[in-house]
Coordinates of C-alpha atoms and ligand atoms in Angstrom, one line a residue:
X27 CA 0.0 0.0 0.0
X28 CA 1.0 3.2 -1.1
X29 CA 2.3 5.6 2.5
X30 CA -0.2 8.0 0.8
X31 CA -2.9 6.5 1.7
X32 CA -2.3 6.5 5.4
X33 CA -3.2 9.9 6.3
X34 CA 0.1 11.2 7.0
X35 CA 1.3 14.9 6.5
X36 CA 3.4 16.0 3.3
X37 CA 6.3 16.4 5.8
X38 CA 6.3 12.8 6.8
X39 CA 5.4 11.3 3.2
X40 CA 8.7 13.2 2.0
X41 CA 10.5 11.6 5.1
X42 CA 9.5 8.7 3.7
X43 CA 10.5 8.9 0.4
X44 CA 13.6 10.2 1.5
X45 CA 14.5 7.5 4.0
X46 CA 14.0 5.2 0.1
X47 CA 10.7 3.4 1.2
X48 CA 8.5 3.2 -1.7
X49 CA 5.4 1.5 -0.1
X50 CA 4.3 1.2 3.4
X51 CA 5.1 -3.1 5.0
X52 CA 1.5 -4.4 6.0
X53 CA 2.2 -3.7 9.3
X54 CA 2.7 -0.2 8.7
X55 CA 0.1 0.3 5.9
X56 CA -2.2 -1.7 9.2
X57 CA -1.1 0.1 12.0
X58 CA -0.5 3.8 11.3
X59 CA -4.1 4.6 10.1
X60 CA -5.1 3.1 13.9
X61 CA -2.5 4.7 15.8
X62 CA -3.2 8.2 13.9
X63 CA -7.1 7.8 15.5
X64 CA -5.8 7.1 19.1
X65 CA -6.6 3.8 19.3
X66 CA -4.3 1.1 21.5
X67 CA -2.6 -1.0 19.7
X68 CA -0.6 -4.9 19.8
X69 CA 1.5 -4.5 16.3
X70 CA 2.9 -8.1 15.8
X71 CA 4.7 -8.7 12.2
X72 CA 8.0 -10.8 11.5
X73 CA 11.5 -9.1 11.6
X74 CA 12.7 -6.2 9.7
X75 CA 9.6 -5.3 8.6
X76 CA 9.6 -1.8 9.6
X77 CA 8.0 -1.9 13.2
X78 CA 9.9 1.2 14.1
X79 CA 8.6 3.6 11.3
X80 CA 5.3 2.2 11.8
X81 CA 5.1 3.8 15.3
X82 CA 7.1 7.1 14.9
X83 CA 5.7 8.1 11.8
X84 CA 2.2 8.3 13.8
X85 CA 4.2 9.5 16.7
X86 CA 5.7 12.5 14.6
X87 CA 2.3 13.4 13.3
X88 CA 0.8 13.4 16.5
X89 CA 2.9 15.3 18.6
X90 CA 2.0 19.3 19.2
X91 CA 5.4 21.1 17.9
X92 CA 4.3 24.0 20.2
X93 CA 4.2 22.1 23.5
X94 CA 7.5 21.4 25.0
X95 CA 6.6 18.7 27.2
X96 CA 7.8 15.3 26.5
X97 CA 4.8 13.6 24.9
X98 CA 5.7 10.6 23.1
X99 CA 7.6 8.2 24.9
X100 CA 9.4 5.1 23.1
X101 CA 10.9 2.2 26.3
X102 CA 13.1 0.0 24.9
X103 CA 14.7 -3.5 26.2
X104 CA 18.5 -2.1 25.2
X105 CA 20.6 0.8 24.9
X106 CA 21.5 -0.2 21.6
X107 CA 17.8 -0.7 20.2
X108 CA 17.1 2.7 22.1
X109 CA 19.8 4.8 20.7
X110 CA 18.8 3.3 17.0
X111 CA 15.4 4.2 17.7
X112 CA 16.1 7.9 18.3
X113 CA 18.1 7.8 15.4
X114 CA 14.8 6.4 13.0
X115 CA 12.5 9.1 14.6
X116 CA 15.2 11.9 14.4
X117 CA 15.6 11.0 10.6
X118 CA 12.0 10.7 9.9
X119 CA 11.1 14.1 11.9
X120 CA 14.0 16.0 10.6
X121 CA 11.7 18.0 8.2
X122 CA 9.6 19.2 11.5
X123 CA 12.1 19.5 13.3
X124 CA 11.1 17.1 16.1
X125 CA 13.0 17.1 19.3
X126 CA 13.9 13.5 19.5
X127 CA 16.6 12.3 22.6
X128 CA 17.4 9.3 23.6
X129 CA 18.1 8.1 27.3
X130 CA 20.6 4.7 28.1
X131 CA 22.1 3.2 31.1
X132 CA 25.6 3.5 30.8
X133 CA 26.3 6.7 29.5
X134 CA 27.0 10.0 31.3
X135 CA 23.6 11.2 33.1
X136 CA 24.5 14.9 33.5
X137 CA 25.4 15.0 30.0
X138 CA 22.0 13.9 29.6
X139 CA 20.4 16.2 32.1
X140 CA 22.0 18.8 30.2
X141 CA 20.2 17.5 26.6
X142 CA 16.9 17.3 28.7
X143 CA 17.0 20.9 29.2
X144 CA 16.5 21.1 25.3
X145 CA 12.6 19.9 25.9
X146 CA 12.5 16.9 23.9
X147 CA 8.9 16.0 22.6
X148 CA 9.4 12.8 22.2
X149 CA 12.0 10.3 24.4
X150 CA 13.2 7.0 24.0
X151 CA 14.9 5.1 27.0
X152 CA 15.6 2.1 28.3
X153 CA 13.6 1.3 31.8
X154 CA 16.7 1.6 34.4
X155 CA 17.8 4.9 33.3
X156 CA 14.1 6.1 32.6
X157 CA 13.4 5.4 36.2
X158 CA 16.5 7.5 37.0
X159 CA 15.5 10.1 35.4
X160 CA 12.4 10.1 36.6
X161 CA 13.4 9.9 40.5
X162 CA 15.8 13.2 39.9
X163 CA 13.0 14.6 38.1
X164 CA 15.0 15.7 35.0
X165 CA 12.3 13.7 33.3
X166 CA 8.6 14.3 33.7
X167 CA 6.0 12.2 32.0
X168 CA 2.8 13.4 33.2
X169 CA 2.3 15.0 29.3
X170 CA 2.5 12.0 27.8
X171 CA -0.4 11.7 25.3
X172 CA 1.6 8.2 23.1
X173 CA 3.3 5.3 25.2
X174 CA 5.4 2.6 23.5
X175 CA 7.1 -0.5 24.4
X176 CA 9.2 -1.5 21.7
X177 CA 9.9 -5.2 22.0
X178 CA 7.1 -5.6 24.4
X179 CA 7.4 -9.2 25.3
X180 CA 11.1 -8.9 26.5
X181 CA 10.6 -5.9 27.8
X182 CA 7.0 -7.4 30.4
X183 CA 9.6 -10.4 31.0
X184 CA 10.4 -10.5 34.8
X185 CA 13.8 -8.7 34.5
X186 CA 11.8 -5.6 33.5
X187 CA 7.9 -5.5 34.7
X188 CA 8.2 -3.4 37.8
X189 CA 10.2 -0.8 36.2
X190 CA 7.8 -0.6 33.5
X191 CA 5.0 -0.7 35.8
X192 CA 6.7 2.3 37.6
X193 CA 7.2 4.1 34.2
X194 CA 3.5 3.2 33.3
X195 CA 2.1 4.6 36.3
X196 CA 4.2 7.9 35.9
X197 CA 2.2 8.7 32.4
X198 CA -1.5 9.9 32.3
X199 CA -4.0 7.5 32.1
X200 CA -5.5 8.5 29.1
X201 CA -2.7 8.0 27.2
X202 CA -2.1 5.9 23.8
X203 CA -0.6 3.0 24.6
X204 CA 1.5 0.7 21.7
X205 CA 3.1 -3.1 21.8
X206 CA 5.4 -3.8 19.2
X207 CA 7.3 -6.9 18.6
X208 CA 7.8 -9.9 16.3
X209 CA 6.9 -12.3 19.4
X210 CA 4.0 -12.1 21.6
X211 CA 3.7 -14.7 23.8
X212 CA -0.1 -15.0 25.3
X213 CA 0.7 -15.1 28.6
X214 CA 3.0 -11.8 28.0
X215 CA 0.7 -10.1 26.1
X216 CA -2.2 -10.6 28.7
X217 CA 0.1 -8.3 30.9
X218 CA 0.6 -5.6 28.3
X219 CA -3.3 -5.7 27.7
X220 CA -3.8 -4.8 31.8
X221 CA -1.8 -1.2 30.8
X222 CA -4.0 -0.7 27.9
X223 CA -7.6 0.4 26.5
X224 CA -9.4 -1.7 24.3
X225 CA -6.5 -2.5 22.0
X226 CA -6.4 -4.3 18.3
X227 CA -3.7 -6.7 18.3
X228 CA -2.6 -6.1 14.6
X229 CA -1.1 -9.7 13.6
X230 CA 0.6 -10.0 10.3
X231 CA -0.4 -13.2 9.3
X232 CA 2.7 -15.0 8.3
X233 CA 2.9 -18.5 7.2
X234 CA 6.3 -18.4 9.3
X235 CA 7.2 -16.6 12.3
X236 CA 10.5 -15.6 10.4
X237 CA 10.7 -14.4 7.2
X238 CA 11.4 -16.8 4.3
X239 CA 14.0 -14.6 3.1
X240 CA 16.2 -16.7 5.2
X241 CA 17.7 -19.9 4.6
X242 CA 17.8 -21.6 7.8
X243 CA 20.1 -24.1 8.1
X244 CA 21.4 -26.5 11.5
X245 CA 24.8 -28.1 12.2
X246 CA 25.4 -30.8 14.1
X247 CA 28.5 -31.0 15.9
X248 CA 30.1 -31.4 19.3
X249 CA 30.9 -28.4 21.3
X250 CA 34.5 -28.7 21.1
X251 CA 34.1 -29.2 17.2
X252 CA 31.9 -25.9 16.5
X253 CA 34.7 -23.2 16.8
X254 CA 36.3 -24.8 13.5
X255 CA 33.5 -26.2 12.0
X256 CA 32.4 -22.3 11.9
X257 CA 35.7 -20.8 10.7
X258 CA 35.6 -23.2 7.9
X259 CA 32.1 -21.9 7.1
X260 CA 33.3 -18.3 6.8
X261 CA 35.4 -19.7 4.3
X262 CA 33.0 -21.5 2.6
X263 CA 30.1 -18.9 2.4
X264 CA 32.0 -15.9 2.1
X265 CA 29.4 -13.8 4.1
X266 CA 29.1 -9.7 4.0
X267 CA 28.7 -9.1 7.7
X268 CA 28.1 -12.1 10.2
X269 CA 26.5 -11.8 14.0
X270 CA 27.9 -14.9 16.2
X271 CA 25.5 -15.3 19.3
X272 CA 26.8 -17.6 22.3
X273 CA 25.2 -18.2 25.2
X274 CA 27.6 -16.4 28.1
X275 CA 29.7 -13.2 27.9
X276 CA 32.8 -15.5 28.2
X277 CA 32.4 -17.0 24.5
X278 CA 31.8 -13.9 23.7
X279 CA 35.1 -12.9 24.5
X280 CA 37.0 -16.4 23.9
X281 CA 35.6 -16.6 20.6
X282 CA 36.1 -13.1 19.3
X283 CA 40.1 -13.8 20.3
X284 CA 39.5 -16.9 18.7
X285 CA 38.6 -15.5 15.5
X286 CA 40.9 -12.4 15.6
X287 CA 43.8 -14.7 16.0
X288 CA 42.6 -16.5 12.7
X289 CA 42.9 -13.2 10.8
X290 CA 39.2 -12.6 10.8
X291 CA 37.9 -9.3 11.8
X292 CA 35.6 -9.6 14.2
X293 CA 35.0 -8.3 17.8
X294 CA 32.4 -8.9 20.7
X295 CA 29.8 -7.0 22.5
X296 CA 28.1 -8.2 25.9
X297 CA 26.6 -6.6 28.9
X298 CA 29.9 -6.6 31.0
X299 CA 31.7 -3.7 28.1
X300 CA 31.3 -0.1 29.2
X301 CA 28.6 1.8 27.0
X302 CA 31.3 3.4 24.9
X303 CA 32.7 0.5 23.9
X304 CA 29.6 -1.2 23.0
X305 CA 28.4 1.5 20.5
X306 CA 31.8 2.1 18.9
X307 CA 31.8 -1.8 17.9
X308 CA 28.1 -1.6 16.9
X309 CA 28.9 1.5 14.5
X310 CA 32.1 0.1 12.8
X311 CA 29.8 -3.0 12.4
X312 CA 27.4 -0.9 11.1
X313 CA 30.1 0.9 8.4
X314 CA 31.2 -2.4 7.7
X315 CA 34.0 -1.9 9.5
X316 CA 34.3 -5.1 11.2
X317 CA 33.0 -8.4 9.6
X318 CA 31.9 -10.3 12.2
X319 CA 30.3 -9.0 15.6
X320 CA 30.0 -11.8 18.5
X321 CA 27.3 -11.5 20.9
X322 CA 25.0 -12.4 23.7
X323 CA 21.5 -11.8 23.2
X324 CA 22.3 -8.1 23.9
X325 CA 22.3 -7.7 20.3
X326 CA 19.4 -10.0 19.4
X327 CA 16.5 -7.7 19.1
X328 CA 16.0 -5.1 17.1
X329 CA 19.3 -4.3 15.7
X330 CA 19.2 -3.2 11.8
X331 CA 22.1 -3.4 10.0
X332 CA 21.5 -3.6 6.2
X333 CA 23.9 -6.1 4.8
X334 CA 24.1 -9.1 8.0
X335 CA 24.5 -12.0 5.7
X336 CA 24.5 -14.5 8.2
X337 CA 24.1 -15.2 11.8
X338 CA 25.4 -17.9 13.6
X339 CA 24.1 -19.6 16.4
X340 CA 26.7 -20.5 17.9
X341 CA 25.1 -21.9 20.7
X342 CA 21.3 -22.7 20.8
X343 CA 18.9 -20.5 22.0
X344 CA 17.5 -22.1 25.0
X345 CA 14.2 -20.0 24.6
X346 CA 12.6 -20.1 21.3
X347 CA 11.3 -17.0 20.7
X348 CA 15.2 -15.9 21.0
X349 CA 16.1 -18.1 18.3
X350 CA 13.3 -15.7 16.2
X351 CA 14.7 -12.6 17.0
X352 CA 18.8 -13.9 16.8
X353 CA 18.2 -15.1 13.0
X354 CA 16.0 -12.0 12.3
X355 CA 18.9 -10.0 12.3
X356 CA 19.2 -10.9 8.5
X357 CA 16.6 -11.1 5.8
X358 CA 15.6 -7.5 6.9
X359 CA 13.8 -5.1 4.5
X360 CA 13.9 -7.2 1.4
X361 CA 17.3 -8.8 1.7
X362 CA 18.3 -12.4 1.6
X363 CA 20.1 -14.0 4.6
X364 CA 21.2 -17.3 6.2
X365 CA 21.2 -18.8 9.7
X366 CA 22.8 -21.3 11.3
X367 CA 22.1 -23.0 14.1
X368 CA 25.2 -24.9 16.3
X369 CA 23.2 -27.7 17.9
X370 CA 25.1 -31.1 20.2
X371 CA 23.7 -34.1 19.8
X372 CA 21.9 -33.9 23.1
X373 CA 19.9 -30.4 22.3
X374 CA 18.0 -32.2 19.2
X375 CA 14.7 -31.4 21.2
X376 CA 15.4 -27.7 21.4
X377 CA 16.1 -27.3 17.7
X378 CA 12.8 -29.4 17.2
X379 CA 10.7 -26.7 19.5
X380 CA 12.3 -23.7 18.1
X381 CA 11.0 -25.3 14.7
X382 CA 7.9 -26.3 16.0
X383 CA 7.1 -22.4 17.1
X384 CA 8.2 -21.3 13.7
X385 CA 7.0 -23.7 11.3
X386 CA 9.8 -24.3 9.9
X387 CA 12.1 -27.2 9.2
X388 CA 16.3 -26.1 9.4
X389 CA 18.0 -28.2 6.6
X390 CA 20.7 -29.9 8.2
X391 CA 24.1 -29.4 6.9
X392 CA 27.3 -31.3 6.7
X393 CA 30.3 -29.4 8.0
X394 CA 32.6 -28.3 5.3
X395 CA 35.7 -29.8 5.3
X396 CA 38.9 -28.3 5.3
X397 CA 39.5 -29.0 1.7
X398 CA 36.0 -27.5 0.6
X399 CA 37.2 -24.6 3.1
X400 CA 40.2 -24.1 1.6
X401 CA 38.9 -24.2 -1.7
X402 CA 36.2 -21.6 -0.4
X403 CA 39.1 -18.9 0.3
X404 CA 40.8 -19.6 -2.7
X405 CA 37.7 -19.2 -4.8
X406 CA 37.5 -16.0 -2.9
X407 CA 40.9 -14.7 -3.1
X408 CA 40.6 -15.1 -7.0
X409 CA 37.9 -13.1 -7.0
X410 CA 39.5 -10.4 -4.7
X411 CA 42.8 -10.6 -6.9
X412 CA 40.4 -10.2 -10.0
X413 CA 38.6 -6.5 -8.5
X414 CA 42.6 -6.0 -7.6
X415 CA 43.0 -6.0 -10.8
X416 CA 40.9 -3.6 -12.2
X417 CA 41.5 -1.0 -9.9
X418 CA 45.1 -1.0 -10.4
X419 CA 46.8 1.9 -11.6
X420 CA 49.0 -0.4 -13.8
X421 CA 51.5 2.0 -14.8
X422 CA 52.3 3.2 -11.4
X423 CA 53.5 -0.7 -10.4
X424 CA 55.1 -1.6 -13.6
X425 CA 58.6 -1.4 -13.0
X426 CA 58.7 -3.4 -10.0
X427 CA 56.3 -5.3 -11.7
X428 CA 58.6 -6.3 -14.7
X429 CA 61.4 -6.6 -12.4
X430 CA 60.3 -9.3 -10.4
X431 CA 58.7 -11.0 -13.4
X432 CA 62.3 -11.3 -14.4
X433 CA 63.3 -12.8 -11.2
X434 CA 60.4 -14.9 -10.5
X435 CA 57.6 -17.4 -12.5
X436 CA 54.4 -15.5 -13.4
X437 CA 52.8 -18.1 -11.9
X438 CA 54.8 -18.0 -8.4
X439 CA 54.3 -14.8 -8.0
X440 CA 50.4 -15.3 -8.2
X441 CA 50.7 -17.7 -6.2
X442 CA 52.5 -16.0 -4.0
X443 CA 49.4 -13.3 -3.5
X444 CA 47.0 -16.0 -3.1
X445 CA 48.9 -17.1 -0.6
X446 CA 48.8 -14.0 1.5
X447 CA 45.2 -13.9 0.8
X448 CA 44.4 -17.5 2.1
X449 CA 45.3 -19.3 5.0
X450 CA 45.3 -23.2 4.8
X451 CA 43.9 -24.8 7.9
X452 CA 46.4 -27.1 8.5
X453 CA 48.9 -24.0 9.6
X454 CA 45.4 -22.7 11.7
X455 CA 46.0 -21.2 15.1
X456 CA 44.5 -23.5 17.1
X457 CA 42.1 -22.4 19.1
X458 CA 40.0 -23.5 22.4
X459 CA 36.5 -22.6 23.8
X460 CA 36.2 -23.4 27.2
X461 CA 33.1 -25.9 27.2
X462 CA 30.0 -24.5 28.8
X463 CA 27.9 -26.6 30.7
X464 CA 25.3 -28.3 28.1
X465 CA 21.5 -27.2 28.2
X466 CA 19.6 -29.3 30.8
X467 CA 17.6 -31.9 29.0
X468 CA 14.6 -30.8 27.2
X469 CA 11.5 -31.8 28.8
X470 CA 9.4 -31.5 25.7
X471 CA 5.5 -31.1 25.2
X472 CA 6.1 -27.3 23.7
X473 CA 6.5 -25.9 27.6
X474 CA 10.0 -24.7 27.3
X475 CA 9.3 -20.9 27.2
X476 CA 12.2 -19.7 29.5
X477 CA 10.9 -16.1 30.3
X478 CA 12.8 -14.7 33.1
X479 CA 10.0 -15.0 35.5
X480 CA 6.6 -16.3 36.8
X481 CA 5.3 -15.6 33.0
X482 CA 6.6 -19.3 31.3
X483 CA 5.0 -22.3 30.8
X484 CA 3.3 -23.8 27.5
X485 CA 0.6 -22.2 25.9
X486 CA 1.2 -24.9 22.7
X487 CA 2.1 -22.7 19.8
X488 CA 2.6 -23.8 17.1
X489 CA 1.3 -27.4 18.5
X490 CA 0.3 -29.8 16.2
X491 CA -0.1 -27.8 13.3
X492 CA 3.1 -27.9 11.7
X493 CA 3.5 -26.5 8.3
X494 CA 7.0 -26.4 7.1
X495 CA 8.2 -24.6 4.5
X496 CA 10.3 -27.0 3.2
X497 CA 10.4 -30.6 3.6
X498 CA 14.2 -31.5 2.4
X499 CA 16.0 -33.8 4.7
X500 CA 18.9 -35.0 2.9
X501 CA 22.1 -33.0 4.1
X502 CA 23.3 -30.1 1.9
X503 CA 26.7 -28.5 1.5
X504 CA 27.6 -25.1 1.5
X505 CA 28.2 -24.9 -2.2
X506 CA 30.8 -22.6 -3.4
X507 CA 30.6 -18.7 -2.9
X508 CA 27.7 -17.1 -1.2
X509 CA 26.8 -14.2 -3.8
X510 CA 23.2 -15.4 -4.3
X511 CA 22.4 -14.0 -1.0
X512 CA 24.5 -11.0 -1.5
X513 CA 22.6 -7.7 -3.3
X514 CA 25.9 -6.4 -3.9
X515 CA 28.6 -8.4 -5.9
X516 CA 32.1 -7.9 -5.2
X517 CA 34.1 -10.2 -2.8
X518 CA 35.4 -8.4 -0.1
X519 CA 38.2 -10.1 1.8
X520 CA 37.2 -11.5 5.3
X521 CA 40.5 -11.6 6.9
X522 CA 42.8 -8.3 7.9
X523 CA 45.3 -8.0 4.8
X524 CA 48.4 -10.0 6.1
X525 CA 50.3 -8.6 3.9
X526 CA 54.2 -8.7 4.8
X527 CA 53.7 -11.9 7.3
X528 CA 56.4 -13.8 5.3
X529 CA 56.0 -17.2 3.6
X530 CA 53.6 -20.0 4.9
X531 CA 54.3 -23.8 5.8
X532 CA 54.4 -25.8 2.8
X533 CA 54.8 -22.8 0.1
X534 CA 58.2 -22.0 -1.2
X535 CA 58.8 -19.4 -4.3
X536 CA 61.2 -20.3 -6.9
X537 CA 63.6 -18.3 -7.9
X538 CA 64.4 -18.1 -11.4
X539 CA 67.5 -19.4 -12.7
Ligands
ATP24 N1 8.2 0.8 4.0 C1 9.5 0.5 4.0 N2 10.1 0.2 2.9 C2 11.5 -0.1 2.9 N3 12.2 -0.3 4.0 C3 11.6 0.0 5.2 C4 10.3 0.4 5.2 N4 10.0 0.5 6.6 C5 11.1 0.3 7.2 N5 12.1 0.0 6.4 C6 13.5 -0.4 6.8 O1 13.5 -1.7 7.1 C7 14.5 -2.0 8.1 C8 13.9 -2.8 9.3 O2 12.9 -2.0 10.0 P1 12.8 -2.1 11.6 O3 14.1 -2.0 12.2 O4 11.7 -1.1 11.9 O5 12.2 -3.6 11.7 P2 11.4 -4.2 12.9 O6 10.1 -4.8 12.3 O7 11.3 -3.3 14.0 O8 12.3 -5.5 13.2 P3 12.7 -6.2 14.6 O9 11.5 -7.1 14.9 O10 13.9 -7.0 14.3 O11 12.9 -5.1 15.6 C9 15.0 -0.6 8.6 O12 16.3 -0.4 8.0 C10 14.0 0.4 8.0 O13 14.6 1.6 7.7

């Protein structure tokens, strides 16, 4: 549906056309026409398909420019998620000049007191440092006309009710109130509903709970096999950007040294990192900076970065809903993705509930092996020597150039640079994960919804009525490079340029005589 027909302003149908979106997602062209009237609203719809716009666009529209209370206010589950947020409104309400800020845990609070003095109209936070706020009275919410919680069924979880409760019952009663999220577990939502007025739960009917712009895919292995069997996959697939999820801040960290001393570039967030830290690493993922970010769940909802080709799981999620949000990371607004699931023999019955809850069936795949992996980085270094290639400045190189082609075999010498740009997994680092403690045996019967609180317990989605997607069993291979999932062609090289780091086991250059 065209954004034109949604009742929004010029203003915000030029933000729209500016931010590229040619035509509103179905929850958007469902939602914003509701929200606009005032009505309460549960927007449900799978990953990356524009949940955020869907409730600032109405946001931006309804907030009096002329009043410089805070009246729109967006709670989020984490700082990252919150600062992005801002970011979307700002962008959206740049043309009116909306006074968008964002408060996070973490970060410096007079520096923020200071921004609050700038009225902000509408505020996104996450629930700790909103309640801070709110106790020094630098934030005042008793203007609030438009309530959302963005990723409401984490967000109602145990870890979080009471402060949102606390934040709830700081806002006027007559105030909108919005649910987003791709997940909405009953017995969540039948806590959101007590904070709300009437509301439409907005579900966009999806065969799948994830999008089937991803290929989901599972791995067998033993935990002491998957560091390796993954490395040889980022051989194999070539991906753009990756996200690793483990389960505990400690892979986190073992793995991202793991991987750095591999030559990949890669780096971890987790809850433990100052702030600072956190965001840097998130932005130079973002400027695709970095290749592959490693994280706990910390990064698992909401986070949009265009080109994440694939995400790992490096360890199983042991909550489904989790596993939804973790692969959800890719596939987002239109673009192709893969995930792939890590699962020991023993956790069978979690990947068979997480399927069960999504309807649909992860191909299993064979681990590459190190041949196939090593044939994966040479296929990609030829194609990285190839764009070398053309954007060489020939002339500038071609005395050297003929001078060691009198010294040296044409074909050592290329050898030589695909050499430096592979790294044959016999002469690997070796590298060990401490072993984590396995997930407790799965009970079964669909009842394994881990919420951080007195909220769990089955409520048999997904049940009986299982309706995959697709129904092939046999084993598949990782076959060659990855481009088909890739909008943009070009192999860029996943390792940091070695350039310099002298000759490798095995590979001797002959001289000329
Ligand atoms: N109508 C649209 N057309 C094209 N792209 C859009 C449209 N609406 C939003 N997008 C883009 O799609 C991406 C995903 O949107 P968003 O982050 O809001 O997804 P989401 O539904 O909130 O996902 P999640 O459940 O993971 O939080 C963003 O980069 C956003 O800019």
């Amino acid at each position: 549906m065209k954004f034109s027909e949604l009742g929004l302003t010029k203003a915000l149908l030029e933000a729209v056309e500016r931010n590229g979106y040619e035509e509103a997602t179905p929850i958007q062209a469902e939602t914003i026409p509701m929200v606009l009237e005032g009505k309460d609203v549960i927007g449900q719809a799978q990953t990356g398909t524009g949940k955020t716009a869907a409730f600032a666009l109405p946001i931006l529209q309804n907030i009096d420019r002329d009043d410089p209370n805070v009246q729109a206010l967006v709670i989020s589950p984490t700082r990252e998620l919150a600062i992005q947020t801002q970011e979307q409104i700002f962008q959206l309400g740049r043309e009116e000049h909306a006074k968008v800020q964002v408060v996070y845990g973490g970060a410096d609070i007079r520096r923020q007191i200071n921004s609050l003095k700038n009225h902000p109209q509408v505020l996104v936070g996450t629930p700790g440092r909103l309640l801070d706020h709110m106790n020094r009275r630098t934030v005042k919410l008793d203007h609030i006309k438009m309530l959302v919680l963005d990723e409401a069924d984490e967000m109602l979880n145990m870890g979080f009710l009471d402060d949102i409760e606390s934040i709830i019952k700081a806002t006027p009663t007559e105030r909108q109130t919005m649910l987003f999220s791709a997940t909405m577990p009953p017995e969540i939502k039948r806590v959101g509903v007590q904070f709300m007025h009437d509301p439409t739960h907005v579900k966009i009917k999806a065969k799948e709970l994830t999008t089937d712009l991803i290929e989901q895919y599972y791995v067998r292995a033993k935990d002491y096999e998957k560091f390796d069997v993954m490395t040889r996959m980022f051989d194999v697939q070539a991906p753009d950007l990756s996200i690793v999820f483990t389960r505990t801040k400690r892979r986190v960290d073992e793995i991202t040294r793991g991987l750095e001393a591999r030559g990949y570039n890669a780096a971890g967030i987790h809850g433990d990192l100052t702030q600072k830290s956190r965001s840097q690493i998130l932005n130079r993922f973002k400027h695709g900076k970095l290749d592959i970010l490693v994280a706990t769940d910390v990064a698992a909802r909401g986070i949009d970065v265009e080109d994440v080709t694939h995400v790992f799981n490096y360890d199983i999620p042991q909550d489904p809903d989790s596993y939804v949000h973790r692969v959800g990371r890719t596939g987002r607004a239109g673009h192709h993705g893969v995930s792939l699931t890590f699962v020991t023999p023993n956790e069978m019955d979690y990947l068979r509930e997480i399927e069960k809850l999504t309807k649909v069936r992860m191909l299993p795949l064979k681990p590459p092996s190190e041949a196939e992996a090593f044939n994966g980085q040479l296929s990609n270094a030829e194609e990285t020597v190839k764009n070398l290639v053309e954007k060489t400045d020939t002339e500038k190189y071609a005395d050297v150039a003929s001078k060691l082609l009198d010294q040296y075999e044409a074909v050592d010498l290329v050898a030589a640079l695909l050499n430096d740009l592979t790294k044959d997994n016999s002469n690997q680092v070796p590298v060990k994960i401490t072993p984590e403690r396995p997930l407790p045996r799965h009970k079964g019967g669909g009842g394994n919804r881990n919420y951080r609180g007195g909220h769990g317990g089955g409520h048999g989605r997904g049940g009986n009525n299982r309706r995959y997607g697709k129904s092939n069993d046999n084993h598949r291979r990782f076959g060659g490079s990855n481009k088909d999932h890739r909008d943009h062609g070009g192999s860029r090289d996943r390792r940091k340029s070695s350039a310099g780091s002298g000759t490798k086991h095995g590979f001797t250059i002959r001289k000329k005589d």
